[in-house]
mmCIF file of C-alpha atoms in Angstrom:
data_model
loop_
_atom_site.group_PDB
_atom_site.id
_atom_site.type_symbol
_atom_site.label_atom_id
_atom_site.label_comp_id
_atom_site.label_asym_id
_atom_site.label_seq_id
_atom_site.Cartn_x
_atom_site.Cartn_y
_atom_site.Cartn_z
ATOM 1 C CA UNK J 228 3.851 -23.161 0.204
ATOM 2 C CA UNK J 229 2.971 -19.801 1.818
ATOM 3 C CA UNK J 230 1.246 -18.960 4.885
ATOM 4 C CA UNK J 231 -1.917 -18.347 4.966
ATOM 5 C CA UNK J 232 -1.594 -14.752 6.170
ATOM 6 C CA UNK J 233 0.963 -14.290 3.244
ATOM 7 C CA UNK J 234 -1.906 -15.904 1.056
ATOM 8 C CA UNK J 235 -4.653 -13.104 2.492
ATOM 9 C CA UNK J 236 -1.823 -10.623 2.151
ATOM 10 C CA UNK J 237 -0.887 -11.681 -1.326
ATOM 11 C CA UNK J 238 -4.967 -11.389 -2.308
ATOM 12 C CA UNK J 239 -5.597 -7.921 -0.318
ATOM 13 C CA UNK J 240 -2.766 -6.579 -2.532
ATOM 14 C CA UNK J 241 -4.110 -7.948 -6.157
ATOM 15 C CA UNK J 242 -7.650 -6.756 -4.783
ATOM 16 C CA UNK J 243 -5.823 -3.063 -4.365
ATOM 17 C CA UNK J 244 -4.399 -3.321 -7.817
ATOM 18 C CA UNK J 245 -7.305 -4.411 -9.387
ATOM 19 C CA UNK J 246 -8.904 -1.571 -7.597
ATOM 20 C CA UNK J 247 -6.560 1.246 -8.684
ATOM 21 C CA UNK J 248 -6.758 0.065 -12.394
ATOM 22 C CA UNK J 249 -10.555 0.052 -12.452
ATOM 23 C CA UNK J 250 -9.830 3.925 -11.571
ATOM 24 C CA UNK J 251 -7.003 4.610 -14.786
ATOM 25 C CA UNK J 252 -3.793 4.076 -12.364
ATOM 26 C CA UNK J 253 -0.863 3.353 -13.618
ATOM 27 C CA UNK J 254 0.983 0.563 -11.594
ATOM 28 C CA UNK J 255 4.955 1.379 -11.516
ATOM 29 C CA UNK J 256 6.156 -1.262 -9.290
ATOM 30 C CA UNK J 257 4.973 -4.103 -6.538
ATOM 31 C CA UNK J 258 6.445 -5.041 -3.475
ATOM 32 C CA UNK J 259 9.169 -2.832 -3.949
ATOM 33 C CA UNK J 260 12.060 -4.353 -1.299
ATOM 34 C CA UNK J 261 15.017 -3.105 0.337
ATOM 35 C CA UNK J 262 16.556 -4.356 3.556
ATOM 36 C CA UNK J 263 15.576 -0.590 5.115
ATOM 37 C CA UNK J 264 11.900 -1.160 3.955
ATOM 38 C CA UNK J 265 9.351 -2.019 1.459
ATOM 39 C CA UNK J 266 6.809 -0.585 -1.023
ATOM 40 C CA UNK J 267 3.569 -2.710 -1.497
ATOM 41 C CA UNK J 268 2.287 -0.576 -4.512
ATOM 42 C CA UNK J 269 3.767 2.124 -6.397
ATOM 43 C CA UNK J 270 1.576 3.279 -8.826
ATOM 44 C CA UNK J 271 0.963 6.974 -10.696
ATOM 45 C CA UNK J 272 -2.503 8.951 -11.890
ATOM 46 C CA UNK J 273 -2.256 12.224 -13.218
ATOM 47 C CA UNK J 274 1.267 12.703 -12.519
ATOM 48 C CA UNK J 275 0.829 12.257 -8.742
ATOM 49 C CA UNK J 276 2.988 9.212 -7.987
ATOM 50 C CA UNK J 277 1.186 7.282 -4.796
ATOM 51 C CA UNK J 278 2.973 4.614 -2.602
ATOM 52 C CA UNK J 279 0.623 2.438 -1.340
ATOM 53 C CA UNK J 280 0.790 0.409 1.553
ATOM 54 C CA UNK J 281 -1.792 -2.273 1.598
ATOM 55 C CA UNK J 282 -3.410 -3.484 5.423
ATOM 56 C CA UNK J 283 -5.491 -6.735 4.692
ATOM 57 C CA UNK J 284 -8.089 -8.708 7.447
ATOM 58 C CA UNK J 285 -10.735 -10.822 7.287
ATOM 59 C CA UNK J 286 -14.072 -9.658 7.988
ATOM 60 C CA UNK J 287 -15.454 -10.288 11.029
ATOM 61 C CA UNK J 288 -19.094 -8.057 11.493
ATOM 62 C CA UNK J 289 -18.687 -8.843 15.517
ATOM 63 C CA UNK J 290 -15.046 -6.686 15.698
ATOM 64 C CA UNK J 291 -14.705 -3.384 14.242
ATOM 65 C CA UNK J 292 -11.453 -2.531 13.400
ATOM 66 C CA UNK J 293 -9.124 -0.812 11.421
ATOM 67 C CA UNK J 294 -6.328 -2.292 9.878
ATOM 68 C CA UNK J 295 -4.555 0.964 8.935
ATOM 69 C CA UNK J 296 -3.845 1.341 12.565
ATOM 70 C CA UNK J 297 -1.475 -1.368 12.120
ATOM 71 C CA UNK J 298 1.167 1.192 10.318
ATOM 72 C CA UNK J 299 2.863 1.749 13.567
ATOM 73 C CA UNK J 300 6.376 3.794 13.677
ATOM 74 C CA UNK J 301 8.459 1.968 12.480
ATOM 75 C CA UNK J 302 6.711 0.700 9.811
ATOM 76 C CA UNK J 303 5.945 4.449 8.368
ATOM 77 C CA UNK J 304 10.039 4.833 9.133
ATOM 78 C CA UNK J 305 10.707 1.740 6.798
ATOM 79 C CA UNK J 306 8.606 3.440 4.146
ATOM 80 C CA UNK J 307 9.960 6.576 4.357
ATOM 81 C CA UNK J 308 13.501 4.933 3.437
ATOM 82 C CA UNK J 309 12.072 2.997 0.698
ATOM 83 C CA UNK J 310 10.565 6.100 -1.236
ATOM 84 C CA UNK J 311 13.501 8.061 -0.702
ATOM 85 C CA UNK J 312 15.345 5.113 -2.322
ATOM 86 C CA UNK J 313 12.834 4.700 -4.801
ATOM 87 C CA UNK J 314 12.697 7.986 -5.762
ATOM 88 C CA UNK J 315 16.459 8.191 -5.818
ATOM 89 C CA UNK J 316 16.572 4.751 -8.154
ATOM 90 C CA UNK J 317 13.853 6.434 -10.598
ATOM 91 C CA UNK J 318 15.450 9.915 -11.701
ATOM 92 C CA UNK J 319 12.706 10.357 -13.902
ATOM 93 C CA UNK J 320 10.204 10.810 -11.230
ATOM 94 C CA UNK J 321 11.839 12.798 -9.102
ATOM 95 C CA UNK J 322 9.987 16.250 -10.191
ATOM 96 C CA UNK J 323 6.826 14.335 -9.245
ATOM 97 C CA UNK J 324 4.388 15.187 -6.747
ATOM 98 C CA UNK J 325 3.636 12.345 -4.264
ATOM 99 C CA UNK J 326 1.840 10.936 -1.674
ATOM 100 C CA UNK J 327 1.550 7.830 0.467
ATOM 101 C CA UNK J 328 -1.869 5.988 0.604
ATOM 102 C CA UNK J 329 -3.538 3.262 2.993
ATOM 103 C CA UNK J 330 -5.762 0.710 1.192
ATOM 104 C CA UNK J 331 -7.208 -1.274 4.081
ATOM 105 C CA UNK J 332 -8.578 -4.520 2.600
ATOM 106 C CA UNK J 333 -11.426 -6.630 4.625
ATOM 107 C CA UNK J 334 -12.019 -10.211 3.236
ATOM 108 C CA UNK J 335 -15.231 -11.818 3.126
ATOM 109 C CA UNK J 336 -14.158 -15.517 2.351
ATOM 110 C CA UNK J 337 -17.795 -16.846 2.920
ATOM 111 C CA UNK J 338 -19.320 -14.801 0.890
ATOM 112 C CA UNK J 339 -16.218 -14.043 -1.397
ATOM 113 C CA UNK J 340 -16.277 -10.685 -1.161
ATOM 114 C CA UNK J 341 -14.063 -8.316 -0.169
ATOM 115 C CA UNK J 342 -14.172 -4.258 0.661
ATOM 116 C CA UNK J 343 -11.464 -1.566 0.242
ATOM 117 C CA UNK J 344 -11.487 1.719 2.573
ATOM 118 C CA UNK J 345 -8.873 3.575 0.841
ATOM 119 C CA UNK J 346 -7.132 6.734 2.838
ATOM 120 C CA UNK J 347 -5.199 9.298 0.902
ATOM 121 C CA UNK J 348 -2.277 11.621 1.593
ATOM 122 C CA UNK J 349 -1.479 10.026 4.793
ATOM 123 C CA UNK J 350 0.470 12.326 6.654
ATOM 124 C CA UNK J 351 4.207 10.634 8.317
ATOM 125 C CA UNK J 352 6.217 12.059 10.685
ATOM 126 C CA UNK J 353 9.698 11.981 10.811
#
């Protein structure tokens, strides 16, 4: 049985997708894996292909935080990889524009809701 933070993190990510469907988003390709780094969402709108990386937490209205703060060096490092290899792996897109996004998730589980700040064109250094 999963965790129960890879039970939030497995609902902040179907929330995401269910999100970028409701706005006409094609979804390429979930937790796209590789022992150099993984791909939570790989999805493409208007020929712009957009790797998502999804930050979930529960709600809490006494701590204001941001959960996209938690995509630290080496975790934007990993990523990089992966879309290289991605993009490598998927010839056909490799004339494609893209971009990496950060859907930050926040859970409500009382009220069972949930909210999605979504930040695009993230910017990574190398």
């Amino acid at each position: 049985m999963p965790s129960k933070k890879r039970r939030i993190g497995d609902t902040c990510e179907n929330l995401a997708v269910k999100y970028l469907f409701g706005k006409a988003f094609q979804i390429l390709e979930r937790n796209y894996r590789r022992k150099w780094g993984e791909i939570d969402i790989i999805a493409i709108e208007r020929d712009i292909l957009h790797f998502v990386e999804v930050k979930g937490s529960l709600f809490n209205p006494k701590y204001q935080h941001k959960p996209e703060d938690n995509v630290h060096m080496w975790k934007t490092k990993r990523l990089w990889r992966a879309i290289q290899t991605w993009i490598m792996e998927h010839p056909d897109y490799e004339d494609h524009e893209w971009q990496i996004d950060v859907m930050a998730v926040f859970l409500d589980l009382e009220a069972r809701k949930a909210k999605i700040r979504w930040t695009k064109n993230v910017i990574i250094e190398q």
